[in-house]
CSV table of C-alpha atoms and ligand atoms in Angstrom, one decimal:
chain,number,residue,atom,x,y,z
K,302,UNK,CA,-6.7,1.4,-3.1
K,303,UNK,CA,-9.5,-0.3,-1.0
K,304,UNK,CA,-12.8,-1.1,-2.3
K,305,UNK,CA,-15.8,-2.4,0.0
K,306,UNK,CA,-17.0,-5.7,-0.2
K,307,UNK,CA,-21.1,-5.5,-1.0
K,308,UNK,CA,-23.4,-8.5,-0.7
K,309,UNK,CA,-25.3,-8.2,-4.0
K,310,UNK,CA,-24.0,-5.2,-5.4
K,311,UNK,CA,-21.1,-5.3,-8.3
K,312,UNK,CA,-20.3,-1.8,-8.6
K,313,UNK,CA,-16.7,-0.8,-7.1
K,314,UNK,CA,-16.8,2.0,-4.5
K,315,UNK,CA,-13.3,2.6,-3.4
K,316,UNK,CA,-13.0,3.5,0.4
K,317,UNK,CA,-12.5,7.2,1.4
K,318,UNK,CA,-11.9,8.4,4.1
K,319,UNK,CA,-12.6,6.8,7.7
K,320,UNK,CA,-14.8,9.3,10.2
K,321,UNK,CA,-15.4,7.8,13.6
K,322,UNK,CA,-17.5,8.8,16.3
K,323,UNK,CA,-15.4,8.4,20.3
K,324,UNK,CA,-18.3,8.3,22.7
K,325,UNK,CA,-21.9,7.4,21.2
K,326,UNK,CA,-23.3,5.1,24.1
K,327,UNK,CA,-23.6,6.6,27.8
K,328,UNK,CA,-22.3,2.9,29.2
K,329,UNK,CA,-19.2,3.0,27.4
K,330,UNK,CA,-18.5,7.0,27.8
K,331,UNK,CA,-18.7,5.8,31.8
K,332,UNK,CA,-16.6,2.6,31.4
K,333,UNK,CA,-13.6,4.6,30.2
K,334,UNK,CA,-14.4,7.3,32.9
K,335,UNK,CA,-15.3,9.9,30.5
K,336,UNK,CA,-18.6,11.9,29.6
K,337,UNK,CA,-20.5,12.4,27.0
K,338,UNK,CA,-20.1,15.8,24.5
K,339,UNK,CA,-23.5,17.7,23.3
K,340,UNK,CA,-21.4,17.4,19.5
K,341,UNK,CA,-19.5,13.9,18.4
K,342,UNK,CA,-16.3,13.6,19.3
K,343,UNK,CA,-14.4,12.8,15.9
K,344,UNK,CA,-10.9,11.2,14.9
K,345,UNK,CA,-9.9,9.7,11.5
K,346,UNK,CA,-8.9,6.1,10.6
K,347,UNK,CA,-6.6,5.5,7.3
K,348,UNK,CA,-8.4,3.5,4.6
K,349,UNK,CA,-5.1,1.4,4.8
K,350,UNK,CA,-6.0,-0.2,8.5
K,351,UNK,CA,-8.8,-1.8,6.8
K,352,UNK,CA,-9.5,-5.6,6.6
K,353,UNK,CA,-12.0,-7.9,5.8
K,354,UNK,CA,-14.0,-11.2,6.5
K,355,UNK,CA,-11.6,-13.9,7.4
K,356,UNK,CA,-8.7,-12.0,7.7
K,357,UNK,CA,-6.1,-11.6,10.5
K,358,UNK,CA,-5.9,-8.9,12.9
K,359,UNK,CA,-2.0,-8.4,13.7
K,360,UNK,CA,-0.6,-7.1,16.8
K,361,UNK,CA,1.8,-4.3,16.0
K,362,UNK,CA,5.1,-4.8,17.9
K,363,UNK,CA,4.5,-0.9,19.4
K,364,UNK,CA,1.3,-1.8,21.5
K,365,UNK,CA,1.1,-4.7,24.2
K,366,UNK,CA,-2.6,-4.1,24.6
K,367,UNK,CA,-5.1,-3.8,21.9
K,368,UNK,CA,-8.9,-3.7,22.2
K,369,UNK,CA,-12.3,-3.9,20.7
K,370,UNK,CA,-14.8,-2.2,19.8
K,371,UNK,CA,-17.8,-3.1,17.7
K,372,UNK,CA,-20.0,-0.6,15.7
K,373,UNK,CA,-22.4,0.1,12.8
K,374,UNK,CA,-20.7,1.6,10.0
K,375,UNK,CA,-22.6,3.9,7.4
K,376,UNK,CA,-21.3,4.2,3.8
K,377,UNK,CA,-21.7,7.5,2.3
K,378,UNK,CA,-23.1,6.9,-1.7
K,379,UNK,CA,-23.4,10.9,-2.2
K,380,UNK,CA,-21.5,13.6,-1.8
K,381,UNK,CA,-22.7,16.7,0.8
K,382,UNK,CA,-21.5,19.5,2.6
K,383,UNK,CA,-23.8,21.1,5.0
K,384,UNK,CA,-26.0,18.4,4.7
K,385,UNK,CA,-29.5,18.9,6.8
K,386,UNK,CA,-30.7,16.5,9.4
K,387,UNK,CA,-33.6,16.1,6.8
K,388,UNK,CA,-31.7,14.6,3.8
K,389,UNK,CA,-29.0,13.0,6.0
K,390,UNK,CA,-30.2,9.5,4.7
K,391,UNK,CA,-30.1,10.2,1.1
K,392,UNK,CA,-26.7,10.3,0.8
K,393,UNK,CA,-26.2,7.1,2.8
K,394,UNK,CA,-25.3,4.2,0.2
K,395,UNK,CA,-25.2,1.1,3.0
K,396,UNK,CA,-24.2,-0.4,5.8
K,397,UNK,CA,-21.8,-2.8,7.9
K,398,UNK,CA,-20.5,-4.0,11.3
K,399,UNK,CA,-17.4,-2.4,11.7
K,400,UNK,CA,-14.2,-2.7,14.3
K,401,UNK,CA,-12.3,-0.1,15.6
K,402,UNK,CA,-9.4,-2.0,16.9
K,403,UNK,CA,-7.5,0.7,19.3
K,404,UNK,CA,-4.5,0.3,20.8
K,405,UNK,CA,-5.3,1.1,24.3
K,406,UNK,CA,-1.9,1.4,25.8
K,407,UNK,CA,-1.0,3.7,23.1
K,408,UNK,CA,-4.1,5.8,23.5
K,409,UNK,CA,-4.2,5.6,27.7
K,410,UNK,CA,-0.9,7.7,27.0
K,411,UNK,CA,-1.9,10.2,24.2
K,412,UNK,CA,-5.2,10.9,26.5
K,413,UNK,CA,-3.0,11.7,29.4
K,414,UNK,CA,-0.8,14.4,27.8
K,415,UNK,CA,-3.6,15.5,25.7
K,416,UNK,CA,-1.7,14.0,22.0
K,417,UNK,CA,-4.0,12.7,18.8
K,418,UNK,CA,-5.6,9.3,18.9
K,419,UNK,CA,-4.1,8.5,15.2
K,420,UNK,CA,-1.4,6.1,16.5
K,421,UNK,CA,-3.7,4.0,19.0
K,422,UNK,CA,-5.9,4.2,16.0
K,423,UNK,CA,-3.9,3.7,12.9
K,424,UNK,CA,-2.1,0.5,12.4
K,425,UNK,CA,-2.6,-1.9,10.0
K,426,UNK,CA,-5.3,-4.4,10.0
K,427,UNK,CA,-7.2,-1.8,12.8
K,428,UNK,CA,-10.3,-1.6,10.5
K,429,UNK,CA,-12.0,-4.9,10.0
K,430,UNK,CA,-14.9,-4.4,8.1
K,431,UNK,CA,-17.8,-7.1,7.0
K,432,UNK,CA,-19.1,-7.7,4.0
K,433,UNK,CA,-21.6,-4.5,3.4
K,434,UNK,CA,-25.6,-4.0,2.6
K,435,UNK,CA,-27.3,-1.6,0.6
K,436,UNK,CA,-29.9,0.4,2.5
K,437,UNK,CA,-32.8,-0.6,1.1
K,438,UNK,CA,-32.2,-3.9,2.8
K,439,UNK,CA,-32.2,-2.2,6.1
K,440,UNK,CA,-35.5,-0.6,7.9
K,441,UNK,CA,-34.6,1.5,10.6
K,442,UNK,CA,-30.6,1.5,11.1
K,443,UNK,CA,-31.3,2.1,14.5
K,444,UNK,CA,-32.5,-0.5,15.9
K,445,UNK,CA,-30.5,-3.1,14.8
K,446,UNK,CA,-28.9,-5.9,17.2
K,447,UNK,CA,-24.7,-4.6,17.1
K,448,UNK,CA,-23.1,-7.6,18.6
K,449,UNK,CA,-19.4,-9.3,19.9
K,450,UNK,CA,-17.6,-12.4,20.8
K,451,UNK,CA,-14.6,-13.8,21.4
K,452,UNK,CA,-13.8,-17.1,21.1
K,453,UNK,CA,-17.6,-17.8,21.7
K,454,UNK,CA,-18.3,-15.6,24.6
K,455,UNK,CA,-20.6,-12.4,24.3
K,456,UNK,CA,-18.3,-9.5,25.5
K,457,UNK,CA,-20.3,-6.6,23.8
K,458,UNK,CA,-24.2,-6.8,23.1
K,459,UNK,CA,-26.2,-3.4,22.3
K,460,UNK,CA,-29.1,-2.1,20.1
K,461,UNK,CA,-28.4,0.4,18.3
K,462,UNK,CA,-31.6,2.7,19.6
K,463,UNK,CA,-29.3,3.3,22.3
K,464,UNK,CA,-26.8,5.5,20.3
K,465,UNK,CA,-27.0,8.8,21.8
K,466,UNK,CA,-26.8,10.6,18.3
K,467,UNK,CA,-29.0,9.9,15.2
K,468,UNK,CA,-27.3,9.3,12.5
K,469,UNK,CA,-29.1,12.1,11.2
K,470,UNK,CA,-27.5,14.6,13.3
K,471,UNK,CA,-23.8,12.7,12.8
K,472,UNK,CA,-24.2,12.9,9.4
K,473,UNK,CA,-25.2,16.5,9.2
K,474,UNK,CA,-22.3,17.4,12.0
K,475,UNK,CA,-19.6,15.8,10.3
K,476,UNK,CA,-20.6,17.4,7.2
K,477,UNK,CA,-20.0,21.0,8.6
K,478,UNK,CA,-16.5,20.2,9.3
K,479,UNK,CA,-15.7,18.5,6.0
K,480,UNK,CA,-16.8,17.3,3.2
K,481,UNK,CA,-18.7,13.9,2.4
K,482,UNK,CA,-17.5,11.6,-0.4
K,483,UNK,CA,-18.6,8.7,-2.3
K,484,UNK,CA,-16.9,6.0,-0.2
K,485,UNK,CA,-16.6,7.6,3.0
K,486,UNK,CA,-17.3,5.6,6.3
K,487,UNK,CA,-18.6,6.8,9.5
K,488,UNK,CA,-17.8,4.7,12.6
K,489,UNK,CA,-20.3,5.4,14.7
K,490,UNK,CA,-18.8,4.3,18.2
K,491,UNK,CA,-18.9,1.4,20.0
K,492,UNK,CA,-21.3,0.4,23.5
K,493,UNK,CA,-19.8,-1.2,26.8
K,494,UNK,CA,-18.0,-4.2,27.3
K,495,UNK,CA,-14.7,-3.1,25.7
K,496,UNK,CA,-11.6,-4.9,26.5
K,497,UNK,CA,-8.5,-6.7,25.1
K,498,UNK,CA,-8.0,-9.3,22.5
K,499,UNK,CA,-5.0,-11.5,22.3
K,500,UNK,CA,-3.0,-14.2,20.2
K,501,UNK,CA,-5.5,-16.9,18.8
K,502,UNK,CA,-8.5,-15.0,19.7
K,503,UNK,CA,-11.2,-15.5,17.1
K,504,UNK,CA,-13.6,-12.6,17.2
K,505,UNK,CA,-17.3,-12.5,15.9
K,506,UNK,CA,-18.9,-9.6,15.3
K,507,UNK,CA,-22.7,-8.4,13.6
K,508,UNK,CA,-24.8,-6.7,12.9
K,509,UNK,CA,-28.5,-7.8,13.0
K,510,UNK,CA,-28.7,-10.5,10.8
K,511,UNK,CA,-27.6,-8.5,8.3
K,512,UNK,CA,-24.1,-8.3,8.7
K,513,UNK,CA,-20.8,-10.8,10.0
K,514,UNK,CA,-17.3,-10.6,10.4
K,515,UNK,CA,-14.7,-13.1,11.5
K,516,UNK,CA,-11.7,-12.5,12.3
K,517,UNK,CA,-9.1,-13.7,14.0
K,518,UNK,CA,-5.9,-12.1,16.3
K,519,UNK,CA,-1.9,-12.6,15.6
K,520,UNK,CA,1.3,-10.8,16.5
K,521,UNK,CA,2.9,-9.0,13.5
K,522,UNK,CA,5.8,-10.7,12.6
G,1179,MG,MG1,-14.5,3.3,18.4
């Protein structure tokens, strides 16, 4: 089991499951040469690819190509189905900045015979997440500064009033399909600049300056 790790909070919410959200900025949709859908596109993450602050992405030895993408995460604190646009942000507990490591060779292949994402998705250590804030601390969670380095360099840069969903309407559309638990995390998607991380990369990611992760890149052994 996987609990989050909370800035100032000390009660232990275990990590359900992993909803994330494929296109949800125009520039990105149109850097992978794809458009973008009137509902989310969704695919699942296991709570077992997460890591945390300081800790090592591997490289699996099945993939020769993995890459980022940064994005705002959104804990769930209350459970819903059918949940209105209206009361969306009740049942949001708190926030973090999020990676959805994806193993783009993997996936290039799945997309072009029309197979499941969950293996270019799903490997160990695919999930860094920061440290997380409660929402109180945060005033509009969209429009926040979602941000990306590597090894110093600013490779993805985007505020978040650029998503093409509001979290509103992702939170009510995931919730017709299933269920929202305590602990669940919605990936919201990531904006342009994606591209591939290597051996001895150090990657820096945030979220306003509410949120950081560091992180750094090996091959599995
Ligand atoms: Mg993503």
């Amino acid at each position: 089991m996987t609990y989050y790790r909370f800035q100032n909070y000390i009660k232990h919410v275990r990590i359900g499951k992993i909803i994330c959200l494929a296109r949800t900025y125009k520039e990105h949709a149109r850097e992978m040469n794809t458009t973008v859908t009137e509902d989310p596109l969704l695919f699942l993450k296991p709570a077992s690819s997460v890591i945390f602050n300081h800790e090592t992405i591997f490289i699996p030895h099945l993939s020769k190509c993995l890459h980022h993408e940064v994005e705002l995460g959104v804990i769930i604190g209350k459970n819903g189905k059918y949940i209105t646009e209206e009361k969306a942000l009740q049942h949001v507990l708190g926030y973090l900045v999020a990676l959805d490591i994806t193993a783009r060779d993997i996936q290039s292949i799945a997309k072009k015979n029309g197979w499941p994402w969950g293996i270019a998705k799903g490997f160990d250590t695919f999930t860094p997440l920061s440290d997380a804030v409660l929402k109180d601390r945060v005033l509009n969670p969209q429009n926040l500064d979602l941000e990306l380095k590597i090894n110093g360099t600013i490779k993805q840069k985007v505020n978040t009033n650029q998503m093409i969903y509001s979290l509103e309407r992702i939170i009510s559309f995931i919730s017709k399909i299933m269920t929202l638990e305590h602990g669940d995390l919605i990936l919201t998607g990531t904006p342009k600049g994606v591209g591939e991380i290597k051996e001895g990369d150090v990657i820096e990611a945030r979220l306003g300056s509410l949120c950081a992760l560091t992180v750094d890149v090996k091959h599995e052994l």
